[in-house]
Amino acid sequence: MRKYSTASNMFYTLKLQTQFDRRYPLSFLALLGLNLLLPVLATLLPTAAVAALTRGGSVRTYMAVVAGLMVLYAAAAYLQAALKARDDARLSRFYSECCMGLVLEKCITMDYRIQESPEGQQMRSAAINVAGNPAAGGIHGMRQQAVVWTRSLLVLALYGAAAASLDWRILLVMALMSAANTLAAGLVRRYESRTRVDEILDRREYDYLLDHAYDPANGKDVRLYRMENWVLGVMTACFRRRWNREKGRFRRQILGDCSDSVFLVLRDLIAYTVLANAVLSGQMDAAGFTFSVSVIATLSAHLNAFFSTTAYLRFINIAFNDFRNFLEWEDPRRQGGERDVSQVRRPPRVELRNVTFSYPGQETPVIDQFSLTIQPGEKIALVGLNGAGKTTLVKLLSGLYLPDSGEILVDGAPLERFDAGAYFQLVGTVFQDVTPLPFTVGENIAGRETYDRDRAWKCLEMAGLREVVEALPRGLDTHLTQKMEREGVDLSGGQKQRLVFARALYKDAPLLILDEPTSALDPLAEADLYQKYARETADKTSVFISHRLSSTQFCDRVVYMENGRIAETGSHQELLERGGAYARLFQVQSSYYRENKEEYDEEI
Ligand code: ADP
């Protein structure tokens, strides 16, 4: 992960905002100008008043100068407040539309392997925190402090020159003050860097627990298994760890505040002695004294503001790098490959050559030198015990993962030669963990807002769900789940599986991958769906995973997997006759079903 400097990230934020809103640099400069004008006017106002009174001017001159400056000051203050309010409003659009939009876009388009990895999830939650949580500093802080910091820097240059012309010792104390400040801020920053990973992990744990505690789906288990105290205990412990870290930070910050107080007294002592001497010796009049006091006070205030803003910006920057690194995370998948998906024959021939794949941190590969050729239109049943690597293999075939070594060829072309996004057009999938999006039935089937309604109905019919949807209050336009629509409906597990089958049919992709597509169905519904699969997928190359071995009978070939390799392959009948692992598993399952059926018959 790259570590960008605070200045680099500050420019990055300004650039991002300018790309989002072309008028932004102008509003930044106007705000900066007014922010600079206000302290200058605040210094000039008392100086001019005293000068008008003591340098022989009339009361009218005094009134005119003071009133003029006050009007100017009030106008500038009003303009600054109005501009800031407008800027804040624009900023909140910038965070939600641009920054959160970028994080969301990255999340849903990034390499799936990265997205599901613990590191990917950790970076995602850190990026969301930076983009969407102003309380945590993030982009909000970076953008707002950029104005304050630049203003302080300009004031320091301007007023520093004026103070230096008074007495070099005043500047020396201020320089010492700055050095002590930098040292103290360094202590805080080192502590924050050291504890940052713990902070992210605790925040993730806390958010996760909170989400799960709120989710009614978990409410049943939490109550029935009496997990309330346990969940609350874990959350409290997490909260305390975060609080202890905060205390550590406060302690280090206090050091900086103490040094500030000491230097402040020293500065005032020197400054006022120097100025009093100048007045007493007649080198400075009352207006000069007023001006000098104001210069020193303003310089000192902005010096403090400069250092506290610098420290804060550096603090924000630690987390900010997560946001930028997340957005810039390089995608290992190929973009814009030279192979055109429209040229792929339907149905395609798919070949896996010595494919090997491991998850991060695993020593033995999950898929190990796996080779298999699937002929155009062939239906393969992929079976094996839990953990054999079936789901991983279909994720490789779907293009969600790339092999560590070996090749996957689709219609003779290696998968890497296709553009990553375009390749997904070739694949229709039905995974077992079905979660419809909280949109309408029709939108869920088509995967977009506008779609061919006749075709959607036809696919529902083929998937055996037409009657159910016809009975819904608004048919295809009925919302699924009540998350976004109060009148939304929830489908049963089996209905959801039929819905995603309809979606795969709507997509009409030439390569169909079904991972336990009937796990939530009762045996009758399952048999019905198998027949539909067999009928509707006749023109597709398909791979089908199932635990129920009887279902493999509608496939042309069975591949029995063990430890990421092919242990047996052949037709269902051939494998039974061979009497190997597949046949043994089939016998165990059949006898289990037989026993259950006998018990059931006896009960009847
Ligand atoms: P199957 O579908 O045959 O049950 P999987 O492909 O799901 O097998 O899993 C094969 C092995 O890979 C298992 O040991 C599982 O724990 C591991 N595994 C699966 N998914 C992940 C993942 N996202 N990260 C790490 N390990 C995983």
mmCIF file of N, CA, C and O in Angstrom, residues 379-411:
data_model
loop_
_atom_site.group_PDB
_atom_site.id
_atom_site.type_symbol
_atom_site.label_atom_id
_atom_site.label_comp_id
_atom_site.label_asym_id
_atom_site.label_seq_id
_atom_site.Cartn_x
_atom_site.Cartn_y
_atom_site.Cartn_z
ATOM 1 N N LYS A 379 -23.496 -31.345 -20.532
ATOM 2 C CA LYS A 379 -23.918 -31.029 -19.160
ATOM 3 C C LYS A 379 -23.066 -31.854 -18.209
ATOM 4 O O LYS A 379 -23.109 -33.077 -18.233
ATOM 5 N N ILE A 380 -22.324 -31.134 -17.389
ATOM 6 C CA ILE A 380 -21.420 -31.801 -16.443
ATOM 7 C C ILE A 380 -22.006 -31.684 -15.038
ATOM 8 O O ILE A 380 -22.404 -30.597 -14.621
ATOM 9 N N ALA A 381 -22.058 -32.792 -14.329
ATOM 10 C CA ALA A 381 -22.439 -32.732 -12.914
ATOM 11 C C ALA A 381 -21.150 -32.791 -12.106
ATOM 12 O O ALA A 381 -20.342 -33.702 -12.269
ATOM 13 N N LEU A 382 -20.967 -31.775 -11.266
ATOM 14 C CA LEU A 382 -19.752 -31.709 -10.445
ATOM 15 C C LEU A 382 -20.143 -32.136 -9.032
ATOM 16 O O LEU A 382 -20.952 -31.461 -8.392
ATOM 17 N N VAL A 383 -19.609 -33.240 -8.567
ATOM 18 C CA VAL A 383 -19.988 -33.717 -7.234
ATOM 19 C C VAL A 383 -18.745 -33.993 -6.397
ATOM 20 O O VAL A 383 -17.639 -34.093 -6.908
ATOM 21 N N GLY A 384 -18.974 -34.143 -5.097
ATOM 22 C CA GLY A 384 -17.854 -34.392 -4.183
ATOM 23 C C GLY A 384 -18.250 -33.945 -2.791
ATOM 24 O O GLY A 384 -19.245 -33.230 -2.624
ATOM 25 N N LEU A 385 -17.453 -34.355 -1.819
ATOM 26 C CA LEU A 385 -17.792 -34.005 -0.436
ATOM 27 C C LEU A 385 -17.566 -32.505 -0.217
ATOM 28 O O LEU A 385 -16.933 -31.836 -1.034
ATOM 29 N N ASN A 386 -18.058 -32.033 0.918
ATOM 30 C CA ASN A 386 -17.846 -30.615 1.267
ATOM 31 C C ASN A 386 -16.354 -30.307 1.289
ATOM 32 O O ASN A 386 -15.569 -31.091 1.806
ATOM 33 N N GLY A 387 -16.002 -29.161 0.748
ATOM 34 C CA GLY A 387 -14.593 -28.744 0.787
ATOM 35 C C GLY A 387 -13.765 -29.336 -0.335
ATOM 36 O O GLY A 387 -12.562 -29.103 -0.403
ATOM 37 N N ALA A 388 -14.395 -30.092 -1.255
ATOM 38 C CA ALA A 388 -13.626 -30.708 -2.346
ATOM 39 C C ALA A 388 -13.128 -29.655 -3.338
ATOM 40 O O ALA A 388 -12.183 -29.900 -4.087
ATOM 41 N N GLY A 389 -13.783 -28.478 -3.370
ATOM 42 C CA GLY A 389 -13.326 -27.400 -4.266
ATOM 43 C C GLY A 389 -14.308 -27.106 -5.391
ATOM 44 O O GLY A 389 -13.966 -26.381 -6.336
ATOM 45 N N LYS A 390 -15.532 -27.605 -5.292
ATOM 46 C CA LYS A 390 -16.504 -27.442 -6.389
ATOM 47 C C LYS A 390 -16.864 -25.962 -6.614
ATOM 48 O O LYS A 390 -16.806 -25.470 -7.740
ATOM 49 N N THR A 391 -17.234 -25.286 -5.517
ATOM 50 C CA THR A 391 -17.635 -23.876 -5.663
ATOM 51 C C THR A 391 -16.467 -23.042 -6.168
ATOM 52 O O THR A 391 -16.637 -22.152 -7.002
ATOM 53 N N THR A 392 -15.275 -23.333 -5.667
ATOM 54 C CA THR A 392 -14.096 -22.591 -6.130
ATOM 55 C C THR A 392 -13.913 -22.795 -7.626
ATOM 56 O O THR A 392 -13.634 -21.844 -8.369
ATOM 57 N N LEU A 393 -14.115 -24.028 -8.077
ATOM 58 C CA LEU A 393 -13.946 -24.313 -9.498
ATOM 59 C C LEU A 393 -14.957 -23.530 -10.343
ATOM 60 O O LEU A 393 -14.601 -22.977 -11.384
ATOM 61 N N VAL A 394 -16.212 -23.471 -9.873
ATOM 62 C CA VAL A 394 -17.185 -22.726 -10.700
ATOM 63 C C VAL A 394 -16.918 -21.221 -10.652
ATOM 64 O O VAL A 394 -17.225 -20.510 -11.598
ATOM 65 N N LYS A 395 -16.310 -20.754 -9.567
ATOM 66 C CA LYS A 395 -15.951 -19.327 -9.543
ATOM 67 C C LYS A 395 -14.830 -19.058 -10.559
ATOM 68 O O LYS A 395 -14.780 -18.002 -11.180
ATOM 69 N N LEU A 396 -13.945 -20.040 -10.712
ATOM 70 C CA LEU A 396 -12.888 -19.893 -11.722
ATOM 71 C C LEU A 396 -13.500 -19.901 -13.118
ATOM 72 O O LEU A 396 -13.168 -19.072 -13.966
ATOM 73 N N LEU A 397 -14.442 -20.819 -13.331
ATOM 74 C CA LEU A 397 -15.092 -20.899 -14.644
ATOM 75 C C LEU A 397 -15.893 -19.632 -14.949
ATOM 76 O O LEU A 397 -15.982 -19.205 -16.094
ATOM 77 N N SER A 398 -16.477 -19.036 -13.891
ATOM 78 C CA SER A 398 -17.279 -17.822 -14.092
ATOM 79 C C SER A 398 -16.415 -16.604 -14.352
ATOM 80 O O SER A 398 -16.935 -15.539 -14.658
ATOM 81 N N GLY A 399 -15.110 -16.725 -14.141
ATOM 82 C CA GLY A 399 -14.226 -15.569 -14.338
ATOM 83 C C GLY A 399 -14.132 -14.705 -13.092
ATOM 84 O O GLY A 399 -13.560 -13.622 -13.126
ATOM 85 N N LEU A 400 -14.706 -15.169 -11.966
ATOM 86 C CA LEU A 400 -14.607 -14.379 -10.732
ATOM 87 C C LEU A 400 -13.197 -14.471 -10.153
ATOM 88 O O LEU A 400 -12.703 -13.537 -9.541
ATOM 89 N N TYR A 401 -12.568 -15.628 -10.326
ATOM 90 C CA TYR A 401 -11.168 -15.795 -9.915
ATOM 91 C C TYR A 401 -10.349 -16.113 -11.166
ATOM 92 O O TYR A 401 -10.874 -16.694 -12.112
ATOM 93 N N LEU A 402 -9.053 -15.757 -11.109
ATOM 94 C CA LEU A 402 -8.145 -16.198 -12.158
ATOM 95 C C LEU A 402 -7.264 -17.298 -11.592
ATOM 96 O O LEU A 402 -6.890 -17.242 -10.415
ATOM 97 N N PRO A 403 -6.920 -18.322 -12.360
ATOM 98 C CA PRO A 403 -6.074 -19.403 -11.826
ATOM 99 C C PRO A 403 -4.691 -18.869 -11.457
ATOM 100 O O PRO A 403 -4.209 -17.925 -12.077
ATOM 101 N N ASP A 404 -4.085 -19.507 -10.439
ATOM 102 C CA ASP A 404 -2.696 -19.146 -10.107
ATOM 103 C C ASP A 404 -1.774 -19.656 -11.202
ATOM 104 O O ASP A 404 -0.785 -19.038 -11.552
ATOM 105 N N SER A 405 -2.100 -20.855 -11.705
ATOM 106 C CA SER A 405 -1.361 -21.379 -12.850
ATOM 107 C C SER A 405 -2.302 -22.250 -13.658
ATOM 108 O O SER A 405 -3.384 -22.604 -13.198
ATOM 109 N N GLY A 406 -1.892 -22.587 -14.864
ATOM 110 C CA GLY A 406 -2.779 -23.332 -15.758
ATOM 111 C C GLY A 406 -3.656 -22.379 -16.548
ATOM 112 O O GLY A 406 -3.521 -21.158 -16.419
ATOM 113 N N GLU A 407 -4.539 -22.943 -17.354
ATOM 114 C CA GLU A 407 -5.329 -22.101 -18.270
ATOM 115 C C GLU A 407 -6.775 -22.560 -18.333
ATOM 116 O O GLU A 407 -7.061 -23.756 -18.208
ATOM 117 N N ILE A 408 -7.656 -21.591 -18.547
ATOM 118 C CA ILE A 408 -9.047 -21.930 -18.858
ATOM 119 C C ILE A 408 -9.298 -21.386 -20.265
ATOM 120 O O ILE A 408 -9.096 -20.192 -20.521
ATOM 121 N N LEU A 409 -9.683 -22.281 -21.161
ATOM 122 C CA LEU A 409 -9.909 -21.853 -22.551
ATOM 123 C C LEU A 409 -11.392 -21.930 -22.871
ATOM 124 O O LEU A 409 -12.039 -22.941 -22.606
ATOM 125 N N VAL A 410 -11.916 -20.852 -23.415
ATOM 126 C CA VAL A 410 -13.327 -20.827 -23.821
ATOM 127 C C VAL A 410 -13.329 -20.683 -25.334
ATOM 128 O O VAL A 410 -12.792 -19.699 -25.860
ATOM 129 N N ASP A 411 -13.891 -21.679 -25.990
ATOM 130 C CA ASP A 411 -13.894 -21.720 -27.451
ATOM 131 C C ASP A 411 -12.457 -21.528 -27.971
ATOM 132 O O ASP A 411 -12.225 -20.790 -28.924
#
